[in-house]
PDB file of C-alpha atoms in Angstrom:
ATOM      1  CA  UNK A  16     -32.963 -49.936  80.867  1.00 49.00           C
ATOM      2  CA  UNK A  17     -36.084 -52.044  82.886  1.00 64.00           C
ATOM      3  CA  UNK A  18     -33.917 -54.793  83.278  1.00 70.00           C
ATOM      4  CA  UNK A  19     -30.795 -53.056  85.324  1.00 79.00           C
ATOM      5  CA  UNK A  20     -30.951 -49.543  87.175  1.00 77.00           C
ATOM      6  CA  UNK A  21     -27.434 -49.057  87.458  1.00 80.00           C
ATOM      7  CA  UNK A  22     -27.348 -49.365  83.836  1.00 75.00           C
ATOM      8  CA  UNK A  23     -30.128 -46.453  83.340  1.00 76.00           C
ATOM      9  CA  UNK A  24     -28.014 -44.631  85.864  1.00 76.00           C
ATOM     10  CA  UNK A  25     -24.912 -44.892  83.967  1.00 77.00           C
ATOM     11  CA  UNK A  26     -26.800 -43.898  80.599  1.00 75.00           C
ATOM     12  CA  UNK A  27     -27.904 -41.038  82.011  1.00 79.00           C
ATOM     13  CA  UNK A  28     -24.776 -39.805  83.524  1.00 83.00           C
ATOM     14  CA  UNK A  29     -22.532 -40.793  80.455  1.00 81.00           C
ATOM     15  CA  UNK A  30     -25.123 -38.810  78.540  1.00 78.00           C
ATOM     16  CA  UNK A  31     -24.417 -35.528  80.638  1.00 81.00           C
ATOM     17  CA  UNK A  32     -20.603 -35.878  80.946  1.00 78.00           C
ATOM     18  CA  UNK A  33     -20.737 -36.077  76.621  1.00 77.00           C
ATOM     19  CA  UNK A  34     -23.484 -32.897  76.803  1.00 75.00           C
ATOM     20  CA  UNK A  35     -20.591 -31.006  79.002  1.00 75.00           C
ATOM     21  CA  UNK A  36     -17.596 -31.864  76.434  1.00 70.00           C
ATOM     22  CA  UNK A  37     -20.068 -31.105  73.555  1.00 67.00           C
ATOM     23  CA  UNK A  38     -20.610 -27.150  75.507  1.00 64.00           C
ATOM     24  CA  UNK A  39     -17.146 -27.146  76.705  1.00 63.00           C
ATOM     25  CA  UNK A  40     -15.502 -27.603  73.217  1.00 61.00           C
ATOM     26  CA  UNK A  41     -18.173 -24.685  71.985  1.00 58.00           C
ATOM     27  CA  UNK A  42     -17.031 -22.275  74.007  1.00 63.00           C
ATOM     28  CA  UNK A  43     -13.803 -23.102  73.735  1.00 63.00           C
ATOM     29  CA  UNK A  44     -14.377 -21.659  70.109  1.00 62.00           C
ATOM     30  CA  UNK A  45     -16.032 -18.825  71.187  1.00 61.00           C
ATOM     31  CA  UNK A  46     -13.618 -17.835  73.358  1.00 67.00           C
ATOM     32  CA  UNK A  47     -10.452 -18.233  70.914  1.00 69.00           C
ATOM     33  CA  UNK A  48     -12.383 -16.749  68.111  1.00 67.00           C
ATOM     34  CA  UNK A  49     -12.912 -13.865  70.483  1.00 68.00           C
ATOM     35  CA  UNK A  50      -9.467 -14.096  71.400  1.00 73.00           C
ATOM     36  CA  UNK A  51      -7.953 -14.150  67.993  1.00 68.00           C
ATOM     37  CA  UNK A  52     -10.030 -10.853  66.564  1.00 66.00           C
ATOM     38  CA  UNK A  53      -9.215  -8.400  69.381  1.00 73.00           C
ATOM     39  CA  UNK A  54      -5.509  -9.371  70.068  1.00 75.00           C
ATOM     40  CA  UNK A  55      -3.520  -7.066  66.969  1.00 80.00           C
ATOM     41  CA  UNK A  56      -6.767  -4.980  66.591  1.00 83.00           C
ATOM     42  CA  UNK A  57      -4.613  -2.497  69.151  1.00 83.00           C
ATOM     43  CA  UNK A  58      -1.463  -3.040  67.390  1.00 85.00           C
ATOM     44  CA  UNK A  59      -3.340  -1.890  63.842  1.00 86.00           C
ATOM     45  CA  UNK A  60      -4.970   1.133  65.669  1.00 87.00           C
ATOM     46  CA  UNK A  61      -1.860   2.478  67.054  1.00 89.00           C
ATOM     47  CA  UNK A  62      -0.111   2.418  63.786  1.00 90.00           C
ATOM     48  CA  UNK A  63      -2.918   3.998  62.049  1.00 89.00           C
ATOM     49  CA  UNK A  64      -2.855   6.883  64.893  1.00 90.00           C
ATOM     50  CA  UNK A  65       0.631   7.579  64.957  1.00 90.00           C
ATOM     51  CA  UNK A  66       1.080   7.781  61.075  1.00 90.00           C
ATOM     52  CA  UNK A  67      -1.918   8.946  59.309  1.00 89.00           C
ATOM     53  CA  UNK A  68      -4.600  10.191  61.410  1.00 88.00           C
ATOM     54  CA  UNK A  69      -2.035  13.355  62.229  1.00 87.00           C
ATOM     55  CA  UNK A  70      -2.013  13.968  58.106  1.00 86.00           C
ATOM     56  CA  UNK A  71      -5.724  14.392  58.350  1.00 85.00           C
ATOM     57  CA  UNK A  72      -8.519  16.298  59.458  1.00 86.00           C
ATOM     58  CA  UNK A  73      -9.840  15.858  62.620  1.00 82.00           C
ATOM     59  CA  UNK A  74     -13.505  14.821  60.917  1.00 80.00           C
ATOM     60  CA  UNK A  75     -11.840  12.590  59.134  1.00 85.00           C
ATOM     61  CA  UNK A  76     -10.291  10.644  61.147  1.00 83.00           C
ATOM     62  CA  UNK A  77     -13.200   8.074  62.109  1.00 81.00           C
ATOM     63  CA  UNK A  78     -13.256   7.438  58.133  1.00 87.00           C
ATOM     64  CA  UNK A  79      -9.486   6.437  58.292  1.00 89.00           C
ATOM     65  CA  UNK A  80      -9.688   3.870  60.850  1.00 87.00           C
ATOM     66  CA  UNK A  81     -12.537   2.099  59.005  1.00 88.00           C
ATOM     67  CA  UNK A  82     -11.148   2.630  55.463  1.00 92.00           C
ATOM     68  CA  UNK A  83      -8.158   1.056  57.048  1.00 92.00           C
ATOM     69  CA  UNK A  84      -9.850  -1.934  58.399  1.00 92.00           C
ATOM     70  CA  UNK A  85     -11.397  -2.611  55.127  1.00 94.00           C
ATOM     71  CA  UNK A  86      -8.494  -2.633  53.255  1.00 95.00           C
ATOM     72  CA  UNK A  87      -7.793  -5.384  55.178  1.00 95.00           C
ATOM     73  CA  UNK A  88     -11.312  -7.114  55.358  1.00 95.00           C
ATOM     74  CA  UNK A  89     -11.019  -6.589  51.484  1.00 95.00           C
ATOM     75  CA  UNK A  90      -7.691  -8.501  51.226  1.00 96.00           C
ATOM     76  CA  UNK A  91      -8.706 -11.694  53.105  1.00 95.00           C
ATOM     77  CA  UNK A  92     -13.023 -11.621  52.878  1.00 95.00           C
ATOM     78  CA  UNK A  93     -13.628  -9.828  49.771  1.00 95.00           C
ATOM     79  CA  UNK A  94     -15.650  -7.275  50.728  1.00 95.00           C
ATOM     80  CA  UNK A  95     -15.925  -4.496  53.282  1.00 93.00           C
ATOM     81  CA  UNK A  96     -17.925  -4.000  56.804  1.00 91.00           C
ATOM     82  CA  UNK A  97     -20.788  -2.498  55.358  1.00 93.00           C
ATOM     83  CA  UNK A  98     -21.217  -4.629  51.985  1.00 94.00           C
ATOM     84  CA  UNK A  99     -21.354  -7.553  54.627  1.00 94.00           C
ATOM     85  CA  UNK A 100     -23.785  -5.769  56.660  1.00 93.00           C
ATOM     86  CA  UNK A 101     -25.912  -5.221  53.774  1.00 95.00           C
ATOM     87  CA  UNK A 102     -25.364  -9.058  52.632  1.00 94.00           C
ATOM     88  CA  UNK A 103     -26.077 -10.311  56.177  1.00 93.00           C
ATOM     89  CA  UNK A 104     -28.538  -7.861  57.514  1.00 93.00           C
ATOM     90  CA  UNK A 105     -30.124 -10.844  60.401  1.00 92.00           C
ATOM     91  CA  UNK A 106     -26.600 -11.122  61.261  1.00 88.00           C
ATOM     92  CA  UNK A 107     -26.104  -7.145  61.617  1.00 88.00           C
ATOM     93  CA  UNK A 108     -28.851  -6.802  63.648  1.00 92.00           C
ATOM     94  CA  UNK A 109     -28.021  -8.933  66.547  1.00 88.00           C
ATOM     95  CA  UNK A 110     -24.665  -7.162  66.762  1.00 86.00           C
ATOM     96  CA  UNK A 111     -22.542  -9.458  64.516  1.00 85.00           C
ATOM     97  CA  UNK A 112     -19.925  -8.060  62.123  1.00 86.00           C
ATOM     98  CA  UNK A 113     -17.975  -9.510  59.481  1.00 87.00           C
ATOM     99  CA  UNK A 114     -15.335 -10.994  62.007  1.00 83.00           C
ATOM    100  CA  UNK A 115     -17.385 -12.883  64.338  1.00 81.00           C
ATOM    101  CA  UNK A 116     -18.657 -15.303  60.790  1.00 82.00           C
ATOM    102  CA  UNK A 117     -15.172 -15.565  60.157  1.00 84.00           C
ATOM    103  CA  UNK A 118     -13.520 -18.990  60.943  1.00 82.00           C
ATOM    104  CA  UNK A 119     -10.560 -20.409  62.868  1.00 79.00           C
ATOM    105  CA  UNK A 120      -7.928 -20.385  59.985  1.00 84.00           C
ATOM    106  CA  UNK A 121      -9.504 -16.702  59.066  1.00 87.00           C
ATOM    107  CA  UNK A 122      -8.651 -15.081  62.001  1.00 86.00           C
ATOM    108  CA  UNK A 123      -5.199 -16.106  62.452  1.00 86.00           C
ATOM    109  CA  UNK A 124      -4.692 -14.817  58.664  1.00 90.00           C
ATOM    110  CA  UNK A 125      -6.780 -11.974  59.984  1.00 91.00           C
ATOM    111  CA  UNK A 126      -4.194 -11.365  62.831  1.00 90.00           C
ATOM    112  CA  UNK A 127      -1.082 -11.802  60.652  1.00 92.00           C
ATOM    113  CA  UNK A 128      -2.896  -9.376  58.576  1.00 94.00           C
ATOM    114  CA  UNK A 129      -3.256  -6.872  61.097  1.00 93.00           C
ATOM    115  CA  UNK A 130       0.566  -6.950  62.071  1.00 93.00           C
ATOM    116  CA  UNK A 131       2.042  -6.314  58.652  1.00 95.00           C
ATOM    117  CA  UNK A 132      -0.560  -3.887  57.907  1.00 95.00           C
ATOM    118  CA  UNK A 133       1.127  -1.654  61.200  1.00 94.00           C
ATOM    119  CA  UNK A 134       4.526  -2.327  59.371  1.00 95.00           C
ATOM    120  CA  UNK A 135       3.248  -0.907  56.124  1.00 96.00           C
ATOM    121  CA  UNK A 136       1.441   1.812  57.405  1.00 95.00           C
ATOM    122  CA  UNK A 137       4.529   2.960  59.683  1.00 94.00           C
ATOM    123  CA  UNK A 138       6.739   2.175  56.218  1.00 96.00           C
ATOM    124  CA  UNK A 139       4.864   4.500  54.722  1.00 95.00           C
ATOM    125  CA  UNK A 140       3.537   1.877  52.080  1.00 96.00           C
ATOM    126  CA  UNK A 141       0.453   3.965  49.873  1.00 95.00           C
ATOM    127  CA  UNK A 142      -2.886   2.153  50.470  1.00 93.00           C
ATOM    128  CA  UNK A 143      -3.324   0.754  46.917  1.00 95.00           C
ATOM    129  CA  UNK A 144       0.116  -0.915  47.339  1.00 97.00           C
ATOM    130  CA  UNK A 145      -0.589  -1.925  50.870  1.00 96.00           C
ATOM    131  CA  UNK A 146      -4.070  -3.474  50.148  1.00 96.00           C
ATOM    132  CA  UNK A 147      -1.841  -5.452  46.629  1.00 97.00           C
ATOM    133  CA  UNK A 148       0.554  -6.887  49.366  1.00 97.00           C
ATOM    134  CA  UNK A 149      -2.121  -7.996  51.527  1.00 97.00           C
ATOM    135  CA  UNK A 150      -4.125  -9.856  49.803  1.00 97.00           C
ATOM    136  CA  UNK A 151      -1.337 -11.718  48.342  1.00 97.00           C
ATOM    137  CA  UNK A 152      -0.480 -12.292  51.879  1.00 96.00           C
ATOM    138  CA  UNK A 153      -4.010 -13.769  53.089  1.00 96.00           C
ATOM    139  CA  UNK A 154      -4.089 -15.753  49.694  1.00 95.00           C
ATOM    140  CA  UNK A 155      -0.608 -17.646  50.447  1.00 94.00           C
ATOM    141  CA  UNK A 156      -1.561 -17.976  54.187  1.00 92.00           C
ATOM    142  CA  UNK A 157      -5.040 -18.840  53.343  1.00 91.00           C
ATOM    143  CA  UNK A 158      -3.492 -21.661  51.697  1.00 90.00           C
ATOM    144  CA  UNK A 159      -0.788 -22.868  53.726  1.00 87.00           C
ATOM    145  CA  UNK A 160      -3.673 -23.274  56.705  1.00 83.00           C
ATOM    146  CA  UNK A 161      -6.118 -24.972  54.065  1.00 82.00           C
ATOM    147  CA  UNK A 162      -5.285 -28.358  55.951  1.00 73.00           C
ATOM    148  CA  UNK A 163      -4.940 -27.228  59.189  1.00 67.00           C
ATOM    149  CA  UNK A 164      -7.479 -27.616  62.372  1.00 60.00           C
ATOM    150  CA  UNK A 165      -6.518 -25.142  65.189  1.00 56.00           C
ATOM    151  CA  UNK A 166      -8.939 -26.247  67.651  1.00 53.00           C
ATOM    152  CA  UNK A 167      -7.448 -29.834  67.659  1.00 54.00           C
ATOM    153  CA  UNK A 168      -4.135 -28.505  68.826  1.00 54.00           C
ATOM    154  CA  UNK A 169      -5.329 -26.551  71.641  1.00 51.00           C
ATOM    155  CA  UNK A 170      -4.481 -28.788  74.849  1.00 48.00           C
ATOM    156  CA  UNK A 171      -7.429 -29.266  76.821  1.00 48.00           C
ATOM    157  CA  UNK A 172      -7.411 -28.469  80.315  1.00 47.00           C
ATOM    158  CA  UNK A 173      -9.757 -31.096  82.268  1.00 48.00           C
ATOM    159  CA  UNK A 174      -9.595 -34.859  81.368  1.00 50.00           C
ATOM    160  CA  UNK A 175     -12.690 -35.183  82.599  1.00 47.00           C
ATOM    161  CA  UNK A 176     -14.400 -32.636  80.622  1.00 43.00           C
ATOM    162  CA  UNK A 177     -12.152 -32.605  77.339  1.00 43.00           C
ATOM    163  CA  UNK A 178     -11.272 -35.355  75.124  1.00 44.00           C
ATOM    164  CA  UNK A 179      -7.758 -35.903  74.728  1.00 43.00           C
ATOM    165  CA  UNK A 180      -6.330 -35.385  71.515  1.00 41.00           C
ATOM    166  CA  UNK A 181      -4.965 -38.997  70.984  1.00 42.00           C
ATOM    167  CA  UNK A 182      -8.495 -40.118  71.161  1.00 42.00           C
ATOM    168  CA  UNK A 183      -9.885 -37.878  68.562  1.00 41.00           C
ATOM    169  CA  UNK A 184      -7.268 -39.074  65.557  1.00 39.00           C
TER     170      UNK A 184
END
């Protein structure tokens, strides 16, 4: 760099144009995780409304939409919100729930999850049954999106900020 100042210059500005991909591509995450958890969530609710929380008391209806959303977290995580509350308690205390650790390929299962839980609930499916068909469900799709990277496929926007996919294979 003490032999040529154009060449410190262009260090220095090749260094910030990779720092800006490197942030871009992060919140580019962030965002489609964000994306990708909230999208069915309304889909789930309303099913849950219209079918069961009229068949129960009004006290217990909070308990049905999280029992519900468990049966799901169960099928494709393993455990429910509050056992990984209790497991990740750092995590719990800045806000962070079960969903928000999850990755990519998880919450598009999660998502799939959410839509054929609606269909079973307004079927009338019991829970046991519903929660058995489910977690078949997130263990075949788990597996059929073993090998695949979402964020690769997302088209980036910018040239100048994103890499371009042919130059990441």
């Amino acid at each position: 760099m003490w032999i040529s100042p154009p060449f410190k210059l262009y260090l220095i500005k090749d260094y910030e144009r990779l720092k800006e991909i490197e942030n871009n591509q992060y919140q580019l995450e962030w965002d489609v995780r964000r994306v990708l958890a909230s999208t069915t969530y309304a889909v789930h609710t309303d099913a849950i409304k219209e079918e069961i929380i009229p068949q129960v008391s009004p006290w217990q209806a909070s308990y049905k939409y999280a029992s519900e959303a468990d049966i799901i977290n169960l099928a494709l995580f393993g455990v429910t919100a509050k056992e990984w509350r209790e497991k990740n308690p750092n995590h719990a205390k800045n806000g962070e729930n079960l969903r928000d650790s999850a990755s990519i390929n998880e919450l598009l299962i999660l998502e799939m999850l959410q839509i054929q839980s609606a269909e079973l609930i307004r079927a009338k499916v019991p829970a046991e049954e519903r929660f058995q068909i489910l977690q078949k469900s997130a263990h075949d799709k788990r597996a059929a999106l073993a090998k695949a990277d979402p964020i690769k496929d997302i088209k980036k926007l910018n040239d100048t900020t994103y890499l371009d996919n042919k130059n990441n294979t």
